[in-house]
Short mmCIF file of C-alpha atoms and ligand atoms in Angstrom, two decimals:
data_model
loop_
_atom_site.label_atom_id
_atom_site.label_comp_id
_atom_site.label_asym_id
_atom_site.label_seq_id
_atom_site.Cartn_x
_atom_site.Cartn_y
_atom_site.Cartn_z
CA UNK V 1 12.85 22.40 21.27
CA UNK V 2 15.13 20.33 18.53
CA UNK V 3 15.49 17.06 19.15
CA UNK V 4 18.40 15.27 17.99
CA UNK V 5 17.72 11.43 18.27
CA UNK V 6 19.16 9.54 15.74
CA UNK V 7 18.16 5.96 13.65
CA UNK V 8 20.46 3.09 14.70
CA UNK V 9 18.99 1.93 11.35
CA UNK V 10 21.13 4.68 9.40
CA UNK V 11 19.26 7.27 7.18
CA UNK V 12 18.33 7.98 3.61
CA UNK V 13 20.93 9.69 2.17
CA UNK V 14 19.06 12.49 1.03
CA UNK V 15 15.32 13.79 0.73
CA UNK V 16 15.02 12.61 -2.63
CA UNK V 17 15.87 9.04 -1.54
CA UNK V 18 12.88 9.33 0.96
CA UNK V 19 10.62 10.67 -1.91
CA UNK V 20 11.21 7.70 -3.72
CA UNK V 21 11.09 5.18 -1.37
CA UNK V 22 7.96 6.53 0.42
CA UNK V 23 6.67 6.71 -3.16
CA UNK V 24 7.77 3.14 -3.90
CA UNK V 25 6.07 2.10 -0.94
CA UNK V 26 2.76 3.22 -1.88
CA UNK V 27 2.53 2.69 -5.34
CA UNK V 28 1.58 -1.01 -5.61
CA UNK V 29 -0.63 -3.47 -5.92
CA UNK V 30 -3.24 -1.36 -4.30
CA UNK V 31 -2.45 1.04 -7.22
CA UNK V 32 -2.80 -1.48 -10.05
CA UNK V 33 -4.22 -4.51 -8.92
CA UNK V 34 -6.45 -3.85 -6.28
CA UNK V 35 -8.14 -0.05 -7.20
CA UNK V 36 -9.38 -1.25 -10.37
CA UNK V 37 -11.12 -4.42 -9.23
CA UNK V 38 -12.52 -2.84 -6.13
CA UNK V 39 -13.46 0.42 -8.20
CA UNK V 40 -15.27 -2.03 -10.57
CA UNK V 41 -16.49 -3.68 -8.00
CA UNK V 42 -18.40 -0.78 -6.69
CA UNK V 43 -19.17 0.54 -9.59
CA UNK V 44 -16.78 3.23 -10.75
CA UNK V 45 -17.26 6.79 -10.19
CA UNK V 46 -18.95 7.40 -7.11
CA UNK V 47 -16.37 5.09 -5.34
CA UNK V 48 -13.74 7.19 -7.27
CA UNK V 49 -14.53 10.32 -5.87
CA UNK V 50 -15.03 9.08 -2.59
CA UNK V 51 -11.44 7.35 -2.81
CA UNK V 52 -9.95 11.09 -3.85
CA UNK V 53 -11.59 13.14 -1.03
CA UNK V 54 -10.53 10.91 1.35
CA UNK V 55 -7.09 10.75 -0.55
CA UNK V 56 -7.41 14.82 0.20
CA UNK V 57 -8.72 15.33 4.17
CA UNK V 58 -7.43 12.48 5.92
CA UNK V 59 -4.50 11.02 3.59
CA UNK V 60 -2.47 13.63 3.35
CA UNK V 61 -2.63 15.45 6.41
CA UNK V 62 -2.00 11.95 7.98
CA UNK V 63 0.75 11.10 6.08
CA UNK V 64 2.43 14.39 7.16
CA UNK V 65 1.59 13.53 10.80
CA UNK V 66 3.35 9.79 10.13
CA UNK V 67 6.11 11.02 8.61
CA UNK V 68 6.47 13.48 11.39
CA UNK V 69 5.82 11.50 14.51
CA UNK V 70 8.61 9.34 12.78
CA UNK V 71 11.13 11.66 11.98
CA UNK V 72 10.72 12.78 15.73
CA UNK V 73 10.72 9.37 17.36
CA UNK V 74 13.12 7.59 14.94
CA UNK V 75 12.30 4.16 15.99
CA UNK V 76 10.06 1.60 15.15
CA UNK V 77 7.01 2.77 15.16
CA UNK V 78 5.07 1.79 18.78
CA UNK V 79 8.87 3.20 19.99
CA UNK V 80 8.13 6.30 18.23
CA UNK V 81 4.49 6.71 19.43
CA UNK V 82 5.48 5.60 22.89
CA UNK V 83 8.64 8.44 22.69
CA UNK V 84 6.67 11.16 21.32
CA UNK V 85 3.98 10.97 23.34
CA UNK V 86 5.81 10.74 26.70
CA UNK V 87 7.76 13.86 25.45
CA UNK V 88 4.59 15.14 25.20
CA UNK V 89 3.32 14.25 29.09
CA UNK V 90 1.06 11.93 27.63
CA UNK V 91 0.91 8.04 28.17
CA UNK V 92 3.32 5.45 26.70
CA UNK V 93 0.31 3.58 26.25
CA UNK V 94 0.09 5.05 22.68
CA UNK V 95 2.26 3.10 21.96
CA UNK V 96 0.28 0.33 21.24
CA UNK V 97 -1.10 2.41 17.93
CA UNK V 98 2.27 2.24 16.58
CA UNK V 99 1.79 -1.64 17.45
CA UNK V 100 -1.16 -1.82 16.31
CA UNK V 101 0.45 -0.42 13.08
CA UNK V 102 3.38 -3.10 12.40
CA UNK V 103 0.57 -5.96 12.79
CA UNK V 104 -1.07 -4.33 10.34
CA UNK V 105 1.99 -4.19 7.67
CA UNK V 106 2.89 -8.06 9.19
CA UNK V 107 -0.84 -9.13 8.38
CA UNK V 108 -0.83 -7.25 4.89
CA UNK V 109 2.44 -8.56 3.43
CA UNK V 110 1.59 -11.88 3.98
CA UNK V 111 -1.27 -12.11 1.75
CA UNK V 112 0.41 -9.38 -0.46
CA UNK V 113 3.78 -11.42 -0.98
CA UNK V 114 1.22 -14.33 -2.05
CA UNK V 115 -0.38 -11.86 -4.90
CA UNK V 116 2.82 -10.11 -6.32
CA UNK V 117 4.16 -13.90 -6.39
CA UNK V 118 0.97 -14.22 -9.00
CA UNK V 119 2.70 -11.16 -10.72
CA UNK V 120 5.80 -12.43 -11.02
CA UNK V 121 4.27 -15.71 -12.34
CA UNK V 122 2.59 -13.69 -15.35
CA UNK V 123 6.05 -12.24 -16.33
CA UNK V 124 6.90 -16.00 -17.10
CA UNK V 125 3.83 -16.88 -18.60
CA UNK V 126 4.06 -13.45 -21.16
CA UNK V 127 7.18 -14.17 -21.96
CA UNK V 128 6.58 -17.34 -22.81
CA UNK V 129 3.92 -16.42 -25.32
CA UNK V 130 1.21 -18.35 -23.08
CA UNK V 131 -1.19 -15.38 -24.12
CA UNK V 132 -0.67 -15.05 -27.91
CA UNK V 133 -4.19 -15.77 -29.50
CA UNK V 134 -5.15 -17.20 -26.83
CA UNK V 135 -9.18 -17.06 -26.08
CA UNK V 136 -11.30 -15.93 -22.84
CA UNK V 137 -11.38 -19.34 -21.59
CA UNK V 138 -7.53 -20.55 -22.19
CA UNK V 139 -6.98 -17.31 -20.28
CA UNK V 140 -9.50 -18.17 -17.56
CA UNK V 141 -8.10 -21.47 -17.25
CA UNK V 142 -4.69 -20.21 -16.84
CA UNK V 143 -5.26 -17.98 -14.12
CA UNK V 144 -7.45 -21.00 -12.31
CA UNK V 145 -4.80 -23.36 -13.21
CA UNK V 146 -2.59 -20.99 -11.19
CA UNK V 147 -4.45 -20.35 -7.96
CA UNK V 148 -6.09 -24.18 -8.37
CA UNK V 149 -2.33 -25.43 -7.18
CA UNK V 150 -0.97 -24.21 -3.68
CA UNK V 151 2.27 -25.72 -4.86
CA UNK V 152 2.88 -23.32 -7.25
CA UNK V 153 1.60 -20.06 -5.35
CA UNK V 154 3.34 -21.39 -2.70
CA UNK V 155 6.98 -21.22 -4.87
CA UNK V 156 5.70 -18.03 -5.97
CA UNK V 157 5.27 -16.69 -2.46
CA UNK V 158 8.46 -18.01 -1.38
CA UNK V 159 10.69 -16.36 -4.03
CA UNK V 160 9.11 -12.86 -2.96
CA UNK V 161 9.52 -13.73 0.51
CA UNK V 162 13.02 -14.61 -0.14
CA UNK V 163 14.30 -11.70 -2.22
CA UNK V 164 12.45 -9.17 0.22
CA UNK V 165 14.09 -10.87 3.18
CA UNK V 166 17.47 -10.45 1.30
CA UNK V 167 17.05 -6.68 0.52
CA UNK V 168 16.07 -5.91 4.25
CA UNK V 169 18.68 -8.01 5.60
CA UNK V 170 21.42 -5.47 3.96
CA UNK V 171 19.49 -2.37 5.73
CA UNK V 172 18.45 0.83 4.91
CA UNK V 173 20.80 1.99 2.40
CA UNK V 174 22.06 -0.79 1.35
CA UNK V 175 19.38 -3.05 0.91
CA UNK V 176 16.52 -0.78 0.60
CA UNK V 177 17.74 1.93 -1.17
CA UNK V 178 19.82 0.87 -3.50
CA UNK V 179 16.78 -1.56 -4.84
CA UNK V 180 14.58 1.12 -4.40
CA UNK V 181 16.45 3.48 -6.33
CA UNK V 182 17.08 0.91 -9.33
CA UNK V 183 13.42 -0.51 -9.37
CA UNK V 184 11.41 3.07 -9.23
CA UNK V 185 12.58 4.25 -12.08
CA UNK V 186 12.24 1.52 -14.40
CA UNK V 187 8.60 0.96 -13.14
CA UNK V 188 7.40 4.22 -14.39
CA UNK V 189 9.19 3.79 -17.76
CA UNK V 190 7.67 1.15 -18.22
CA UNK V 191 4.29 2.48 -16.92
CA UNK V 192 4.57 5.41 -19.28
CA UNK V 193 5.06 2.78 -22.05
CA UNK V 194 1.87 0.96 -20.68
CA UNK V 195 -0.37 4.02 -20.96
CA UNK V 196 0.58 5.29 -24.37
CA UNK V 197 -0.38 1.52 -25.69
CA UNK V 198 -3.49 1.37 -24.13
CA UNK V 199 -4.39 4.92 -25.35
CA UNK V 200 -4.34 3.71 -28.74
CA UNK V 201 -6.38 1.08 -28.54
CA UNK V 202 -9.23 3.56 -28.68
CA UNK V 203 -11.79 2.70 -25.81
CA UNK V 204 -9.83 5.28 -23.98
CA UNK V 205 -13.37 7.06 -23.41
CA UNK V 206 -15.12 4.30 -21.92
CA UNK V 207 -12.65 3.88 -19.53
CA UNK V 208 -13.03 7.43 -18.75
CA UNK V 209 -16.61 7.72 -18.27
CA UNK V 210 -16.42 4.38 -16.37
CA UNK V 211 -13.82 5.65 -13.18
CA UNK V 212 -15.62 9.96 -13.47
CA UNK V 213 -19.01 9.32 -14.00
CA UNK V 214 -20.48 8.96 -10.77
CA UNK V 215 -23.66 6.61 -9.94
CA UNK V 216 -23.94 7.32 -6.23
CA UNK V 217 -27.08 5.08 -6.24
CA UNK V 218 -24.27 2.35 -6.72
CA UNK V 219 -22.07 3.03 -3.57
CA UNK V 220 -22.99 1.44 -0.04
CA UNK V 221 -21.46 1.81 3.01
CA UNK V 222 -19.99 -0.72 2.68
CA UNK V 223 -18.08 0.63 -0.68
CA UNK V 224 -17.66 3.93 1.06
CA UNK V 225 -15.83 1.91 3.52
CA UNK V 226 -13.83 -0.19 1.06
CA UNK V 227 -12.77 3.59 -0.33
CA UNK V 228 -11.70 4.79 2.71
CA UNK V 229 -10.16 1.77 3.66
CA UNK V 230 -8.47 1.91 0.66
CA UNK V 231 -7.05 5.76 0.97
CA UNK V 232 -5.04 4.07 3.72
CA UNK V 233 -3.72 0.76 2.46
CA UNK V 234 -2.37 3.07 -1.23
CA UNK V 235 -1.02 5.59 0.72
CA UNK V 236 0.31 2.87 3.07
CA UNK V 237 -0.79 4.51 6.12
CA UNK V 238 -1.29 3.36 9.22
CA UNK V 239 1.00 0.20 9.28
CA UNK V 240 3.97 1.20 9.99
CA UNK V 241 5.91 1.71 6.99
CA UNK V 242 5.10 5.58 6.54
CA UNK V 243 6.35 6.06 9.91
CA UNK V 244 9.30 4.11 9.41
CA UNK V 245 10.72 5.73 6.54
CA UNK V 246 9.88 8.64 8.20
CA UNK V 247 12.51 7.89 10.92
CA UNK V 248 15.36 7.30 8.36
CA UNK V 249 14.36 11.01 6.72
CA UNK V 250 17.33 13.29 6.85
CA UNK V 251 16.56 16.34 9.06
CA UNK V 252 16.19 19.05 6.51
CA UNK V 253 13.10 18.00 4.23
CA UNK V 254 9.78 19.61 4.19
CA UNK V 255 7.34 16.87 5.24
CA UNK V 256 4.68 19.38 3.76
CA UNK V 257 5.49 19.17 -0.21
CA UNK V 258 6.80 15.53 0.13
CA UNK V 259 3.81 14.25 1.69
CA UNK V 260 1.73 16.04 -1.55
CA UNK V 261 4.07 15.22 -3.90
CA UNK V 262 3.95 11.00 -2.81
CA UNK V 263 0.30 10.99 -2.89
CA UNK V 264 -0.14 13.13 -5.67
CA UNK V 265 1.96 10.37 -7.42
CA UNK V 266 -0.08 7.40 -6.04
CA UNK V 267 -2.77 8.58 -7.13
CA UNK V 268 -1.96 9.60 -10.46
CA UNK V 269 -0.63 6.12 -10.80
CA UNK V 270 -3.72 4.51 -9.78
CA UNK V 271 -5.85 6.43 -12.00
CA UNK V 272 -3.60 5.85 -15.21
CA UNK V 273 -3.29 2.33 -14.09
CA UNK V 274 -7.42 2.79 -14.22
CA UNK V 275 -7.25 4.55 -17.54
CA UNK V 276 -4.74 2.04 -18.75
CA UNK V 277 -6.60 -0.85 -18.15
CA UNK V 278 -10.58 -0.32 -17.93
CA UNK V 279 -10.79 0.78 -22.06
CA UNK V 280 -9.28 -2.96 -22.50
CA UNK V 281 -11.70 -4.60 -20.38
CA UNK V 282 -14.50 -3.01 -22.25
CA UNK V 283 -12.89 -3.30 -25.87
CA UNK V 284 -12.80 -6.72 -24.82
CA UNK V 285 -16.66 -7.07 -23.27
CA UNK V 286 -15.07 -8.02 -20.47
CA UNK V 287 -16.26 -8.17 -16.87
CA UNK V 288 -15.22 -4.57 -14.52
CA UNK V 289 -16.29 -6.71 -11.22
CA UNK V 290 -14.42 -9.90 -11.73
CA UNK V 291 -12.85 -9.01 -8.39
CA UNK V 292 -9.24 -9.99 -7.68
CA UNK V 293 -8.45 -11.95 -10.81
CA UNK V 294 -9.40 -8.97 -12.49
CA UNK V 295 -6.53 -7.68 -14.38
CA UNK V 296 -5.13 -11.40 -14.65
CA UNK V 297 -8.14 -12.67 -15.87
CA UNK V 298 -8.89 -9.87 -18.71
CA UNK V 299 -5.57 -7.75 -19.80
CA UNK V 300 -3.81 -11.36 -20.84
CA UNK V 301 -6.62 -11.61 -23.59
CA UNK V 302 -6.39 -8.30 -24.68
CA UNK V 303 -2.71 -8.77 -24.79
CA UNK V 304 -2.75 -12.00 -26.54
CA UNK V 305 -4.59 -10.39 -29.37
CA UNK V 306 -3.09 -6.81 -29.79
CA UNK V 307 0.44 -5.86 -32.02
CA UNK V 308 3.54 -6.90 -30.09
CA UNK V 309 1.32 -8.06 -27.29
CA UNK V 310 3.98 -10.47 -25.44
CA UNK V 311 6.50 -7.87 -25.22
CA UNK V 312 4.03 -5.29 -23.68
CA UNK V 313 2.81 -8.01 -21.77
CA UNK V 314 5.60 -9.07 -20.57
CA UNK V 315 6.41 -5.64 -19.35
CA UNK V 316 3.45 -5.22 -17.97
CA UNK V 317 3.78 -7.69 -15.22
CA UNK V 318 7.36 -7.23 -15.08
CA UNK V 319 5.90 -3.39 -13.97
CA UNK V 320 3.58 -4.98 -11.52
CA UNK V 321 6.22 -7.34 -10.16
CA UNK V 322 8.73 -4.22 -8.90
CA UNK V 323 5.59 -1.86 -7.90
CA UNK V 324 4.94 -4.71 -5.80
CA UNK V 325 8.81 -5.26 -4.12
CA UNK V 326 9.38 -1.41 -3.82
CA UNK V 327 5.89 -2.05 -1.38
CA UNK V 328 6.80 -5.53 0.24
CA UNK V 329 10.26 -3.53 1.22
CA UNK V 330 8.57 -1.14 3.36
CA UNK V 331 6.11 -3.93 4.54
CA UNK V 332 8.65 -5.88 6.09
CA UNK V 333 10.89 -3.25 7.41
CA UNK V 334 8.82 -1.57 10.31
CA UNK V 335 8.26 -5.54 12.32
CA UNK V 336 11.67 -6.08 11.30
CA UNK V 337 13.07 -2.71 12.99
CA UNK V 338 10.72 -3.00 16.11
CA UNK V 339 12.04 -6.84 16.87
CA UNK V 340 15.94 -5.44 16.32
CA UNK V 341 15.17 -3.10 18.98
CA UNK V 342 12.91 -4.92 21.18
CA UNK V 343 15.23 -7.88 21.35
CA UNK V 344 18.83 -6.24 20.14
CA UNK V 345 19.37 -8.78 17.80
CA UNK V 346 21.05 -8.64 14.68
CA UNK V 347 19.11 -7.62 11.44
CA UNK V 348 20.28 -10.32 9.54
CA UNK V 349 18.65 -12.30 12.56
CA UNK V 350 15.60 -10.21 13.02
CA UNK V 351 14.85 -10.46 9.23
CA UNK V 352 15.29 -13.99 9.20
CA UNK V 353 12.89 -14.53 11.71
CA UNK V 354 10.38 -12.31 10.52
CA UNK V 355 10.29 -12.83 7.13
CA UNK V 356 9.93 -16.86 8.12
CA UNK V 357 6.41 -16.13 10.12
CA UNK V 358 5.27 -14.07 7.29
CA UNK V 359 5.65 -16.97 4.81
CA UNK V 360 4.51 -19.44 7.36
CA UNK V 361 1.34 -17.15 7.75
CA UNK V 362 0.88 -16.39 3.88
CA UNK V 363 0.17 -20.25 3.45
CA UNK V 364 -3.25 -19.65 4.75
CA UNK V 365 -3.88 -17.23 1.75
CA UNK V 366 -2.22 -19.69 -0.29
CA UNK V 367 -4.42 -22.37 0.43
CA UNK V 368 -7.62 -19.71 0.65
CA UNK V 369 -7.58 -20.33 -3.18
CA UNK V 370 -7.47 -24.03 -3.18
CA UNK V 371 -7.41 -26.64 -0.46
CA UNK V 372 -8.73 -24.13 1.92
CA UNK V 373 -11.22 -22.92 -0.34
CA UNK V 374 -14.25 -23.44 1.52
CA UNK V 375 -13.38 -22.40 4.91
CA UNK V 376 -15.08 -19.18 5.88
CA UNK V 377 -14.29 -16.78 8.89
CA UNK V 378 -16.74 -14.42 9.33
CA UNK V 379 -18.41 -15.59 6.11
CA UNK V 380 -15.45 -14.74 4.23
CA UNK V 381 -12.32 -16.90 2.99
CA UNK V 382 -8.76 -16.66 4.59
CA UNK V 383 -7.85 -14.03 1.74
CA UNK V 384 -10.67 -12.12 1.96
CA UNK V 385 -10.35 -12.01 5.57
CA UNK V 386 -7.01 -10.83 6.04
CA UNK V 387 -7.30 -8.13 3.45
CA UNK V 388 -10.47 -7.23 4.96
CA UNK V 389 -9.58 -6.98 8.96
CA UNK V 390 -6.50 -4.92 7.67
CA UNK V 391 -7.48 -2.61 5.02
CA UNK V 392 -11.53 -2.45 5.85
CA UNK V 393 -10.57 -2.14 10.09
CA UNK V 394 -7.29 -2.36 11.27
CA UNK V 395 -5.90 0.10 9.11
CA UNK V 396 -8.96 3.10 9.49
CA UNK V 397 -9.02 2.76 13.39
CA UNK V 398 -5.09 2.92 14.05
CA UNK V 399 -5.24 6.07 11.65
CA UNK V 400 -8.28 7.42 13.42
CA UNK V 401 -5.64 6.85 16.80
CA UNK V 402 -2.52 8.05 15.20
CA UNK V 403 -4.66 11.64 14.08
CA UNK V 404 -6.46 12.24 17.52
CA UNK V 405 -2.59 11.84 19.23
CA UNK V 406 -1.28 13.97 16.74
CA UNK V 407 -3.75 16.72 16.81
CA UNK V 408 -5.05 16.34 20.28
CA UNK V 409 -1.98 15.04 22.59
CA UNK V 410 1.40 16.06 20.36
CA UNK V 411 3.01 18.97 21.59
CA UNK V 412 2.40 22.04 19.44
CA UNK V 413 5.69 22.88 19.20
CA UNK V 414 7.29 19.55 18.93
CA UNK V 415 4.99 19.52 15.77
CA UNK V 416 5.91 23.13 14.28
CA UNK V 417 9.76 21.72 14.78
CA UNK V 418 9.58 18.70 13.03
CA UNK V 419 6.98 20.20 10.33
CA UNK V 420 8.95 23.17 10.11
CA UNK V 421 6.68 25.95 8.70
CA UNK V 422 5.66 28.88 10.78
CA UNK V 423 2.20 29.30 12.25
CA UNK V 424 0.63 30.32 9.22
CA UNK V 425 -2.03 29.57 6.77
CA UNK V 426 -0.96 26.01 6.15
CA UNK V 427 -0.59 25.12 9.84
CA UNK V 428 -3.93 25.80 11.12
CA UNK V 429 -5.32 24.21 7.78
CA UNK V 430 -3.20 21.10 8.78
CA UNK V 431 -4.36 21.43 12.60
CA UNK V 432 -8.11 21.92 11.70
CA UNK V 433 -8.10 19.06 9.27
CA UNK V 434 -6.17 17.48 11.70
CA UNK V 435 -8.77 18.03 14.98
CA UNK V 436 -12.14 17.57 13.24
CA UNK V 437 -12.60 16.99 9.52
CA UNK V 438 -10.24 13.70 9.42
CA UNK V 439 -11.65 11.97 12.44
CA UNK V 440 -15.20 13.35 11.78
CA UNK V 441 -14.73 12.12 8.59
CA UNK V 442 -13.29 8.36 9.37
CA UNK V 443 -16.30 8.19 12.56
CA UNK V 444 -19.10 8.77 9.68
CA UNK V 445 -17.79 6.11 7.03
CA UNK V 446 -17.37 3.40 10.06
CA UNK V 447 -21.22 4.49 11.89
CA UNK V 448 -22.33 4.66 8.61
CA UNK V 449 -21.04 1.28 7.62
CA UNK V 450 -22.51 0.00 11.23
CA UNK V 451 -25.75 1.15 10.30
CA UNK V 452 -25.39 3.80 12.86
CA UNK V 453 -25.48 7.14 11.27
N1 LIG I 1 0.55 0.94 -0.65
C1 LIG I 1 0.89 -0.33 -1.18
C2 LIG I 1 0.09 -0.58 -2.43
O1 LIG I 1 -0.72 0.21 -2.81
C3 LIG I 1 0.63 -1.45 -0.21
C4 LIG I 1 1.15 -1.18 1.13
C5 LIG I 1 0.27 -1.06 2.18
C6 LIG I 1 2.50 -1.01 1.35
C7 LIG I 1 0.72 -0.77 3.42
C8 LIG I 1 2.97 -0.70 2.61
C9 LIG I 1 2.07 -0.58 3.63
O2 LIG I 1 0.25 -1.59 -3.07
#
């Protein structure tokens, strides 16, 4: 049966425009902030390969099923899940995983708004020529100078806030879109730029051997964990904002080759952004596991001493700062479509409202680095601790949910509609992936990290 609901959000206006903003949405910070200092963090290879199959068996068959479930549902997403599943004769109840979802995105962007708002503080600081010649520790001291004063990260955090809030408050094709559209494009330019530089600065190998070589005897649990985790929070699955754009995707695209084609490009981002930037850290005999400070802690020296280094620095974070938006976008958009709904307010409204809890709640990360410093939950600091109960929990179990509806309570043919391929060879690939390898998969890397398996 076809089902003809329709977005009272609007739509892309065509396939391509979901390409790119599903596409902007994922590639991110995750891509070229956070994969590199996590990936160093654990080590390099092993966690690399990891990262890709799970990339393979549970990221792409559940961003199909996301992009699906939205496309079918075309409202927020615990609408959607509720929708689809009652369609389906099962409970409303699941509902609550599309819920479960837009927490997740709320959660994230508020420590991710604080982060890009470092990004777009480096674009300042490059252009200003802050980096030329200047030495490991007047780098080091910049960054700590930064995250040492919560009045500055929290102007920083505030401007992202702001702008995001003003590009959602226009709506889908408006706001969204249009930025989307503009900022994409210019990101990879610049990106291409980016790559070709670092390639000549000849430690291009290194950084090869360091992200392909694989030292399993370096990877835990809890790094298998932090790569799985991680599959999700590039791909940005399971929170929301997969599902969302999903619901604004014109009827007539093939799920199937855009879903390959957006991770495909995610990934390829995050390993150039890899490539780009490990061969400086070790031209440099700088530190792969400086954790989150990693690439503004160590590219800024490298910059400060290579040809024309403020202008490629300059673009560098300049690249970082619109990865980041095209991602913040889709962050915000799912709580902000549910609460339109929910309460039938205006977006404009909605947006506002939102966008002001986010901020309020990203002052906890704000202070995390400061004031705050030495305030642990769960042994960990307010940072830490959101990005770990999202990325690390949140986001693994509502995909685990989100597959075992899809494969297990979905209506076959509401599926086959929405997909729209015949029963062949690619369906029952989908569906077996689908029923056992991806939660098989996701049950081993949590037991395992629980000391379980
Ligand atoms: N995928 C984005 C990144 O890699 C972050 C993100 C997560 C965006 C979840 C939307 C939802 O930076």
């Amino acid at each position: 049966m076809t089902l003809n609901r329709q977005s009272i959000h609007g739509e892309w206006s065509s396939r391509w425009a979901f390409v790119l903003a599903a596409t902007g949405a994922a590639v991110g910070l995750g891509n070229i902030w956070k994969f590199p200092y996590i990936a160093g963090e654990n080590g390099g290879g092993a966690f690399v390969i990891i990262y890709l199959i799970c990339i393979l068996v549970i990221g792409i068959p559940l961003m199909m099923a996301e992009i699906m479930l939205g496309r079918r549902g075309r409202q927020n997403p615990a609408a959607t899940m509720a929708s689809v599943a009652e369609e389906s004769g099962a409970s409303r109840h699941w509902g609550l995983v599309g819920g479960l979802g837009i927490l997740a995105g709320f959660l994230i962007l508020s420590y991710y708004s604080v982060i890009a708002g470092w990004a777009l503080n480096y674009v300042f600081k490059a252009a200003a020529g802050d980096f030329t010649n200047a030495s490991a520790q007047q780098i080091g001291a910049l960054f700590s100078n930064l995250v040492a004063s919560p009045w500055q990260l929290l102007f920083w955090h505030s401007i992202i806030m702001l702008t995001t809030m003003l590009v959602v408050a226009r709506g889908v094709r408006q706001g969204l879109e249009k930025t989307i559209v503009f900022m994409f494009p210019i990101m990879l330019i610049l990106l291409v730029i980016l790559v070709a530089y670092s390639m000549s600065s000849g430690y291009f190998e290194q950084g090869l051997a360091f992200l392909f070589h694989p030292k399993f005897a370096q990877l835990s649990p809890e790094g298998t964990l932090d790569a799985l985790g991680h599959a999700f929070f590039t791909l940005s699955l399971a929170t929301g904002s997969i599902m969302m754009y999903g619901a604004y995707l014109p009827k007539n695209a093939s799920i199937t080759r855009a879903s390959v084609a957006i991770a495909a490009a995610d990934t390829g981002i995050a390993l150039i952004a890899g490539l780009a930037i490990f061969p400086i850290v070790f031209a440099n005999g700088l530190q792969p596991g400086a954790g989150p400070g990693l690439i503004f802690q160590t590219l800024p020296i490298a910059f400060g001493h290579m040809p024309m280094g403020r202008m490629f620095a300059t673009f560098f974070f300049m690249m970082l700062v619109f990865a980041a938006f095209t991602s913040t976008l889709s962050l915000l958009e799912p709580s902000v479509a549910w609460c339109i709904e929910r309460f039938h307010m205006s977006r404009v409204r909605a947006t506002v409202i939102i966008s002001s809890l986010i901020w309020l709640l990203g002052i906890g990360t704000v202070l995390s680095f400061n004031v705050w410093k030495n305030v642990h939950l769960f042994g960990m600091d307010v940072f830490d601790f959101m990005d770990y109960l999202t990325a690390n929990i949140m986001l693994p179990l509502g995909g685990l949910l989100i597959v075992i509806f899809t494969a297990w309570f979905m209506r076959q043919e509401a599926k086959l509609d929405e997909l729209q391929i015949k029963k062949g060879f690619i369906y029952y690939k989908w569906r077996l992936t689908m029923r056992y390898v991806a939660p098989v998969a996701i049950l081993i890397v949590f037991l395992k990290f629980l000391g379980i398996f």
